[in-house]
Tab-separated table of C-alpha atoms in Angstrom:
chain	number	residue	atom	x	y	z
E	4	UNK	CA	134.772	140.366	102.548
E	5	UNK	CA	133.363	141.946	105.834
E	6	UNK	CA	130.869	143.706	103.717
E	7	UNK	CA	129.921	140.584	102.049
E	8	UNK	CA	129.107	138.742	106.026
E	9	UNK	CA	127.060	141.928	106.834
E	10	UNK	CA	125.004	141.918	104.061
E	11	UNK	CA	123.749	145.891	103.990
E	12	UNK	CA	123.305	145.129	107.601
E	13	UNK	CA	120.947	142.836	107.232
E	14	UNK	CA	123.662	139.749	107.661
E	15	UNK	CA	122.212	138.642	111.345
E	16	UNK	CA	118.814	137.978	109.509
E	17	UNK	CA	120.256	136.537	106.363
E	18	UNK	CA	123.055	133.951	107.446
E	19	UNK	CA	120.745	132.745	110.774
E	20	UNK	CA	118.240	131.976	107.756
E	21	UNK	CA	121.049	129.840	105.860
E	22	UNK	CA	122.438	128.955	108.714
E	23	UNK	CA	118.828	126.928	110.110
E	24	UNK	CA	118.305	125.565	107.075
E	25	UNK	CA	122.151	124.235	106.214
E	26	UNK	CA	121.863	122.394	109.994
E	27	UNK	CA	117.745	121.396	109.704
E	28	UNK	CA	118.426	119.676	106.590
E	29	UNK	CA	122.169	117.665	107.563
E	30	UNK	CA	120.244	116.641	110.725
E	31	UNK	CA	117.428	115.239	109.003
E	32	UNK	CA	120.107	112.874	106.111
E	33	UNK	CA	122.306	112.282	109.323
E	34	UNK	CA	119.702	110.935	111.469
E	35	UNK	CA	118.098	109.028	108.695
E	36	UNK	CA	121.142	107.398	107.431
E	37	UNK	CA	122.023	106.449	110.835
E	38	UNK	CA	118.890	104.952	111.293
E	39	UNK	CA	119.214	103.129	108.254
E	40	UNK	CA	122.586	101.415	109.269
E	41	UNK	CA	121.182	100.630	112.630
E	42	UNK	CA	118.339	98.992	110.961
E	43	UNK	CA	120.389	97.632	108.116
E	44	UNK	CA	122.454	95.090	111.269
E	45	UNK	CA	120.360	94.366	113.583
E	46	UNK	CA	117.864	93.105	110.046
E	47	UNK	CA	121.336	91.140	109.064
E	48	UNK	CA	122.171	89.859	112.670
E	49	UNK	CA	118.335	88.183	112.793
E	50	UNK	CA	118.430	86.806	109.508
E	51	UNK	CA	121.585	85.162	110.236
E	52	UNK	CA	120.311	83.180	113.130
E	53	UNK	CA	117.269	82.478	110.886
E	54	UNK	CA	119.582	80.816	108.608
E	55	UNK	CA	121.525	79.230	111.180
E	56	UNK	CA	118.382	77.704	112.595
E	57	UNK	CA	117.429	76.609	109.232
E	58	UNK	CA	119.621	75.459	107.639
E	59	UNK	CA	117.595	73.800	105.268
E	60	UNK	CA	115.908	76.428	103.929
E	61	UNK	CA	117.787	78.107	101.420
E	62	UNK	CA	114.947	81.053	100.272
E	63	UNK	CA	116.442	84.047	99.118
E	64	UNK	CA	116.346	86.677	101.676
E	65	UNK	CA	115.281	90.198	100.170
E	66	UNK	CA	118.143	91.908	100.380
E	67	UNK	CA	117.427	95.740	101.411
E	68	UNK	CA	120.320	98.727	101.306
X	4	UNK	CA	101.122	100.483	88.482
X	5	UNK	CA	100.542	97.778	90.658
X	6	UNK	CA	103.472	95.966	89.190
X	7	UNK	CA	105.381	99.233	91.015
X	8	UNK	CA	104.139	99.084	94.273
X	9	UNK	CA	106.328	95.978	95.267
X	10	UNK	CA	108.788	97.181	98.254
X	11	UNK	CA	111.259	94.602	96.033
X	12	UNK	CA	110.816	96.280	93.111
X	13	UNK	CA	111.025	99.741	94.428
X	14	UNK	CA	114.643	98.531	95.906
X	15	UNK	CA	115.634	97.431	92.454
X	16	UNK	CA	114.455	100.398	90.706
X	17	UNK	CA	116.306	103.401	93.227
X	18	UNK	CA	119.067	101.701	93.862
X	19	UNK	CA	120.797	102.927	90.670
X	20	UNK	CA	119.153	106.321	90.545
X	21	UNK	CA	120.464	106.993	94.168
X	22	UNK	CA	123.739	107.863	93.556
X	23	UNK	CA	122.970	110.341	90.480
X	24	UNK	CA	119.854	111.989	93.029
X	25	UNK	CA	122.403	112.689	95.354
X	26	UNK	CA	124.662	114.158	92.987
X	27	UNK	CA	122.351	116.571	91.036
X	28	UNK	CA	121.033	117.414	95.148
X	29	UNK	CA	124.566	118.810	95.732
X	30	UNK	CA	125.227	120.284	92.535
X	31	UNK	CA	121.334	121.923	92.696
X	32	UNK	CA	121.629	123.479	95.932
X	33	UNK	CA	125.550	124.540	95.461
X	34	UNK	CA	124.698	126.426	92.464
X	35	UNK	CA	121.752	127.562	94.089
X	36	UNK	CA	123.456	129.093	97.166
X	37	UNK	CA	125.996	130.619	94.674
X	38	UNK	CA	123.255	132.401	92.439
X	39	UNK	CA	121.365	134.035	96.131
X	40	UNK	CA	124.180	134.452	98.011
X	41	UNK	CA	126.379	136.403	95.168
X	42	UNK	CA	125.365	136.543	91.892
X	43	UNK	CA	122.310	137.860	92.281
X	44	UNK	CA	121.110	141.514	93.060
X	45	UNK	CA	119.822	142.985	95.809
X	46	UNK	CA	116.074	144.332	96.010
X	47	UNK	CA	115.618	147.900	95.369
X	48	UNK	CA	113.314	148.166	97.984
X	49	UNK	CA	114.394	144.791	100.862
X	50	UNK	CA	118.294	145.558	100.069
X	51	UNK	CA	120.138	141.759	101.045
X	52	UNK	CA	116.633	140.538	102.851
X	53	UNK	CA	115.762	139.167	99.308
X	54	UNK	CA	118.230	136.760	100.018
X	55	UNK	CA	115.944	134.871	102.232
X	56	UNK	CA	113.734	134.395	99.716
X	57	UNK	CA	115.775	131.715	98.100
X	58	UNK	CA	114.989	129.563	101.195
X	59	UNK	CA	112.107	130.815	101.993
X	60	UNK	CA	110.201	130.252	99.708
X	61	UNK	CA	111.935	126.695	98.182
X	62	UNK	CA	110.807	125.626	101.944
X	63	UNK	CA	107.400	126.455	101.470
X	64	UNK	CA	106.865	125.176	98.515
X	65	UNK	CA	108.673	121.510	100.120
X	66	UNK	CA	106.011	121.731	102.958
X	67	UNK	CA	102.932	121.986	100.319
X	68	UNK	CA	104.421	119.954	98.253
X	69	UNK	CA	105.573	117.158	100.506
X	70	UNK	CA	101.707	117.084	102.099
X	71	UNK	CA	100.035	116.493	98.893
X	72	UNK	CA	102.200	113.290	98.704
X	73	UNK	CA	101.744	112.446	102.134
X	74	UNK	CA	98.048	112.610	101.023
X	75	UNK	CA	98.028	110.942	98.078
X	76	UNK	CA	99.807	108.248	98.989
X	77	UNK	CA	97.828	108.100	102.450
X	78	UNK	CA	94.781	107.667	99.768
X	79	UNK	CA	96.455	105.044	97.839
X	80	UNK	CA	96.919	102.871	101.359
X	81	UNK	CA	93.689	103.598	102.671
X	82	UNK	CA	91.990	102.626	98.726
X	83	UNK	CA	94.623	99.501	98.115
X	84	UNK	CA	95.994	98.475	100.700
X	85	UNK	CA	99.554	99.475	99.762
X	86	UNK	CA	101.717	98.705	102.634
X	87	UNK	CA	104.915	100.839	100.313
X	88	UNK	CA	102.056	103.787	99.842
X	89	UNK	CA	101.654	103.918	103.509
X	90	UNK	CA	105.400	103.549	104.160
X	91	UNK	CA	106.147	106.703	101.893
X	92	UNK	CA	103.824	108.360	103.614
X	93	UNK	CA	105.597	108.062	106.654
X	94	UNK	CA	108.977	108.148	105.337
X	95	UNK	CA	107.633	111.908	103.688
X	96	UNK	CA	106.292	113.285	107.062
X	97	UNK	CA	109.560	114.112	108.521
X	98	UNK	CA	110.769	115.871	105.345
X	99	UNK	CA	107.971	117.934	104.993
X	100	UNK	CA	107.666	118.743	108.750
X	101	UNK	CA	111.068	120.000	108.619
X	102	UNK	CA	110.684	122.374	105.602
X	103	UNK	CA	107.567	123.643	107.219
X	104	UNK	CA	109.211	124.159	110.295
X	105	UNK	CA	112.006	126.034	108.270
X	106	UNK	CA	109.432	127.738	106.166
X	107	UNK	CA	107.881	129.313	109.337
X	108	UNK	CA	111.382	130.306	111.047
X	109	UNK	CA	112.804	132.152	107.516
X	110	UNK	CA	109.641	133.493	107.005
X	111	UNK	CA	109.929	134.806	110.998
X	112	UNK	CA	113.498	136.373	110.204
X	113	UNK	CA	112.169	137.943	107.201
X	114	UNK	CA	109.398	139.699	108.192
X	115	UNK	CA	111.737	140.936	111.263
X	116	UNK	CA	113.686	143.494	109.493
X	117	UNK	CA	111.015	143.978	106.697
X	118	UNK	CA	107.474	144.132	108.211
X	119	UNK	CA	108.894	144.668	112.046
X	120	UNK	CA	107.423	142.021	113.618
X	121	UNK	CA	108.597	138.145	114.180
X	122	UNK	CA	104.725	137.022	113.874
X	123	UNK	CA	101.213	137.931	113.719
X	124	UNK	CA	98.386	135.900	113.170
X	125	UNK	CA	97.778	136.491	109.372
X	126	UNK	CA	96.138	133.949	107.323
X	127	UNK	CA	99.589	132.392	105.280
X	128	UNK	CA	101.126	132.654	108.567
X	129	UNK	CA	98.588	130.758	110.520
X	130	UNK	CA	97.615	128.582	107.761
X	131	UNK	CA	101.223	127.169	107.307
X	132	UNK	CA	101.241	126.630	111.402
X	133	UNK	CA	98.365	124.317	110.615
X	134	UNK	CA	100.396	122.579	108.249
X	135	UNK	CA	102.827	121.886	110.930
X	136	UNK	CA	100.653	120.791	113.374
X	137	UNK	CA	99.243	118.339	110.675
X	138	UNK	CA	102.831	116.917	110.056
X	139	UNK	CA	103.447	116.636	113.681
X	140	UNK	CA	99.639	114.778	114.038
X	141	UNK	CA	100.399	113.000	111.527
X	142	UNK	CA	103.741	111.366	112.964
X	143	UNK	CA	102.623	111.173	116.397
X	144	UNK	CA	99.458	108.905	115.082
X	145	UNK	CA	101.138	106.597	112.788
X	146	UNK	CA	103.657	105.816	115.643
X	147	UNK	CA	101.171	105.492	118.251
X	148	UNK	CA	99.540	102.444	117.618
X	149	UNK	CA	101.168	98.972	118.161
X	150	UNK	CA	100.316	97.395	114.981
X	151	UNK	CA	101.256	99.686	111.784
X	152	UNK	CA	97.954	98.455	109.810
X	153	UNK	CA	95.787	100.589	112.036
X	154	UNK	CA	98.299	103.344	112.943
X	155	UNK	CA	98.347	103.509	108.423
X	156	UNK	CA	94.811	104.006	108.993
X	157	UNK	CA	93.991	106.661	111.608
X	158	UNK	CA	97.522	108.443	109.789
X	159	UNK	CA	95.924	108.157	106.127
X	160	UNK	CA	92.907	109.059	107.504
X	161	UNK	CA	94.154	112.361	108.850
X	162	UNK	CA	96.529	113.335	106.225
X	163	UNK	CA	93.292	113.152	103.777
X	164	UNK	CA	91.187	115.442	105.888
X	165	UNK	CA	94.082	117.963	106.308
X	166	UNK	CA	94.953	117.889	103.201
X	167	UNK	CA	92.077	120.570	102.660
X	168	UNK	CA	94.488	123.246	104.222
X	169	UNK	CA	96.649	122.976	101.245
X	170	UNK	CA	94.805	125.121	99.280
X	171	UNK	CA	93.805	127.551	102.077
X	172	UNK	CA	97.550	127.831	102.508
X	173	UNK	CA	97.594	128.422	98.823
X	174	UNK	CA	94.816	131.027	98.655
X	175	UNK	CA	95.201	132.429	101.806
X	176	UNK	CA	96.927	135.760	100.728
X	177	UNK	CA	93.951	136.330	97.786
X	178	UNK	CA	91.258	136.069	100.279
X	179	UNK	CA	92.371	137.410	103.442
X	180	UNK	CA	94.379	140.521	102.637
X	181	UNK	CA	96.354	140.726	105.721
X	182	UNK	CA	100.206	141.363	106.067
X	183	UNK	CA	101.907	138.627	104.256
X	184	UNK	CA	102.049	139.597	100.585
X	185	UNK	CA	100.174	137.858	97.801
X	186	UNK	CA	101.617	135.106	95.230
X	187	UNK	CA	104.505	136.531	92.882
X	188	UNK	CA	105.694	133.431	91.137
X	189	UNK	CA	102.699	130.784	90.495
X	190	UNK	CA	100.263	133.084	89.321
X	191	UNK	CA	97.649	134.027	86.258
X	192	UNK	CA	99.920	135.922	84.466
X	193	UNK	CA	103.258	134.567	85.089
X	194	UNK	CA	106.136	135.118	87.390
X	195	UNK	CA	106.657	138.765	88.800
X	196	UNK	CA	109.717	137.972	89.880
X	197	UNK	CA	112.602	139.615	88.002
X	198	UNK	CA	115.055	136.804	85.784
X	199	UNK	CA	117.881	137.438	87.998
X	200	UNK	CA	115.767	136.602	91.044
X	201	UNK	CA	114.019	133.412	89.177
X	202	UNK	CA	117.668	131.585	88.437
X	203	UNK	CA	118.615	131.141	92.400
X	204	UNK	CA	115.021	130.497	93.118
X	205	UNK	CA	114.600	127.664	90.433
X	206	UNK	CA	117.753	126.228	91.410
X	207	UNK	CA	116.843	125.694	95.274
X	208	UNK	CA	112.971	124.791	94.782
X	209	UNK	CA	115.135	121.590	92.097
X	210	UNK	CA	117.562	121.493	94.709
X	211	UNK	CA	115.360	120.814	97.681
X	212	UNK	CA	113.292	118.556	95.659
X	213	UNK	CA	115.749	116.106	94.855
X	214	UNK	CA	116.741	116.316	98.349
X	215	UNK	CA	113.528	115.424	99.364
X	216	UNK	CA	112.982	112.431	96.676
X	217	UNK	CA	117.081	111.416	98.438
X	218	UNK	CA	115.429	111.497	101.944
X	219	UNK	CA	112.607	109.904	100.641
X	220	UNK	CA	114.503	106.673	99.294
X	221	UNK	CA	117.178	105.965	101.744
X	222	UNK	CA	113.385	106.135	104.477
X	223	UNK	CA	111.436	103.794	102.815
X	224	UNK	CA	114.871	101.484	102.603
X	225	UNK	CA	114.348	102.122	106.514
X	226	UNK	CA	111.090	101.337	106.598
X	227	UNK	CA	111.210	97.884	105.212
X	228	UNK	CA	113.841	96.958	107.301
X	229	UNK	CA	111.825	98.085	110.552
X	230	UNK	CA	108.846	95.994	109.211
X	231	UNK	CA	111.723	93.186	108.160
X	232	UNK	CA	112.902	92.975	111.726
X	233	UNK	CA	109.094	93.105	113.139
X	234	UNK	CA	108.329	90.320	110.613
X	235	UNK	CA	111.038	88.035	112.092
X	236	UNK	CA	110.218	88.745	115.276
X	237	UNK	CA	106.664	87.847	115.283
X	238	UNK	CA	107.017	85.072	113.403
X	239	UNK	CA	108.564	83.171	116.608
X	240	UNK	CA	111.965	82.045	115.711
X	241	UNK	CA	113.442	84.361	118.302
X	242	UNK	CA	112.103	83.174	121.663
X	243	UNK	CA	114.777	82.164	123.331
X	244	UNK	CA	116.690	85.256	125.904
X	245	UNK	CA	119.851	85.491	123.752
X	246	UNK	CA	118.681	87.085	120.731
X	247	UNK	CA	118.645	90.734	120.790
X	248	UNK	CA	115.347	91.827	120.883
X	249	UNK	CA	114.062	95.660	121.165
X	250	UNK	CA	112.453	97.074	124.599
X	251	UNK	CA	109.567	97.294	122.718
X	252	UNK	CA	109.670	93.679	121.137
X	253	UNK	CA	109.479	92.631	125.185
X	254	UNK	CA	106.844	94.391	126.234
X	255	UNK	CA	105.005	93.786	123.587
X	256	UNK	CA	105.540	89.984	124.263
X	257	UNK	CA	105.280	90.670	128.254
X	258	UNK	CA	101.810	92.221	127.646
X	259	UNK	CA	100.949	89.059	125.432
X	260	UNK	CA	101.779	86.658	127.960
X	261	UNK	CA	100.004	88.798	130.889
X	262	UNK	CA	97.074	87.915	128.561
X	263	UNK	CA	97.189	85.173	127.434
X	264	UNK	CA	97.353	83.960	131.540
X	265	UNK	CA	94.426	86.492	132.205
């Protein structure tokens, strides 16, 4: 097992590689899907007073994620 | 084609082939780290380093690839007037930034152990810096101007003109022959990569592709909510104090009314 972590002795090199990677690319989906939610309510919350202000108007609201 | 270009229909269309993305991302990139990690062999001549170039390289290839759809679609905005070619363009920037970035750090703890240096200024090396900077140029522009029809622009604009240094990045180890050494997969006559060493590799370059194409969707789904919510609020229904609107929403509307008393 050990000598599968050190790699030939390379392992330092290797794993910081994977390592970067494995945290550059859950950062990136975290942060977008985040944004996403954040987006997704506050778009809701407005389009909720719309229709509460119009009540009248009953046009279909794209509806996005 | 123009029939596709609807932000509605886009929605429609991804929403099913989300989940299944997602799926063959994990399953990709799982299988992937299995085949470099363990089942495949080490180098007879870079021992374990080889490893690295299951990353590596996938991340290189994300960065090139990624900018020639930043351009493209910045080409399709600029020659249409497609607001969801502009907004893929900007919802791609990040993605390929990142693998750049990644590109350029791997690369770094690569040629540590195997050339003995963390950088010099060799052509690949420099050119995929430039490719970076591009990215980063690229985001900072878009985002810099108030309304997103001129920051699409200037942003189209400059992801066309840099997209010349895809090639040089390309090329770059045929006609400078500095340290970084030259293609061994896309070339004339074929791969000169041994099988075993083509399995993990084709497996990550899949893998980060369908992440990128996952990132890519659940962006542009943020995308049209920003311009949603930036619709809604221009369109002066929300003037009154208690409805939540952003800092910049206010000063936006504070410099409008300076203005409009000037």
């Amino acid at each position: 097992m050990s000598e599968f972590f050190s790699m030939g002795g390379y392992g330092g090199y290797i794993w910081a590689s994977y390592g970067v990677t494995a945290l550059a690319m859950i950062v990136l989906l975290i942060a977008t899907l985040r944004g996403l939610r954040s987006s997704r309510i506050e778009r809701e919350q407005l389009e909720a007073v719309l229709q509460s202000r119009r009540p009248r108007r009953t046009k279909k609201t794209q509806q996005v994620s | 084609m123009h029939r596709f270009a609807k932000p509605s229909v886009f929605l429609k269309f991804t929403a099913p082939i989300l989940p299944w993305l997602s799926a063959l991302t994990v399953i990709l990139i799982a299988a992937g780290l299995y085949f470099s990690l363990i089942g495949s062999p080490v180098d007879y001549q870079q021992g374990h380093t080889v490893r690295i170039m299951y990353i590596h390289v996938p991340a290189a290839w994300m960065g090139l690839f990624c900018y020639v759809g930043m351009a493209i679609c910045g080409a399709m905005s600029l020659i249409w007037k497609h607001p969801l070619a502009d907004i893929c363009a900007r919802a791609t920037a990040p993605v390929g930034a990142t693998f750049t970035a990644l590109c350029l750090i791997t690369g770094s703890l690569w040629g540590e152990p195997m050339w003995g240096t963390w950088w010099v200024w060799d052509a690949r090396l420099t050119s995929m810096l430039i490719l970076l900077f591009l990215y980063l140029g690229y985001m900072a522009l878009v985002n810099a101007f108030d309304d997103p029809e001129r920051g699409s622009k200037a942003g189209s604009a400059l992801a066309l003109v840099g997209a010349v240094n895809v090639p040089i990045v390309k090329f770059s180890v045929d006609w400078w022959n500095t340290l970084h050494q030259p293609a061994s997969i896309v070339r004339m006559d074929g791969p000169a990569v041994d099988p075993s060493m083509q399995v993990p590799l084709a497996l990550m370059i899949l893998g980060f592709t369908c992440y990128y194409f996952v990132v890519l969707i659940l962006r542009v789904r943020l995308e049209l909510n920003e311009r949603r919510i930036r619709a809604l609020h221009l369109s002066g229904m929300f003037e009154d104090p208690e409805t939540p609107a952003s800092a910049n929403e206010q000063a936006y509307e504070a410099g409008h009314n300076a203005e409009a008393k000037q």
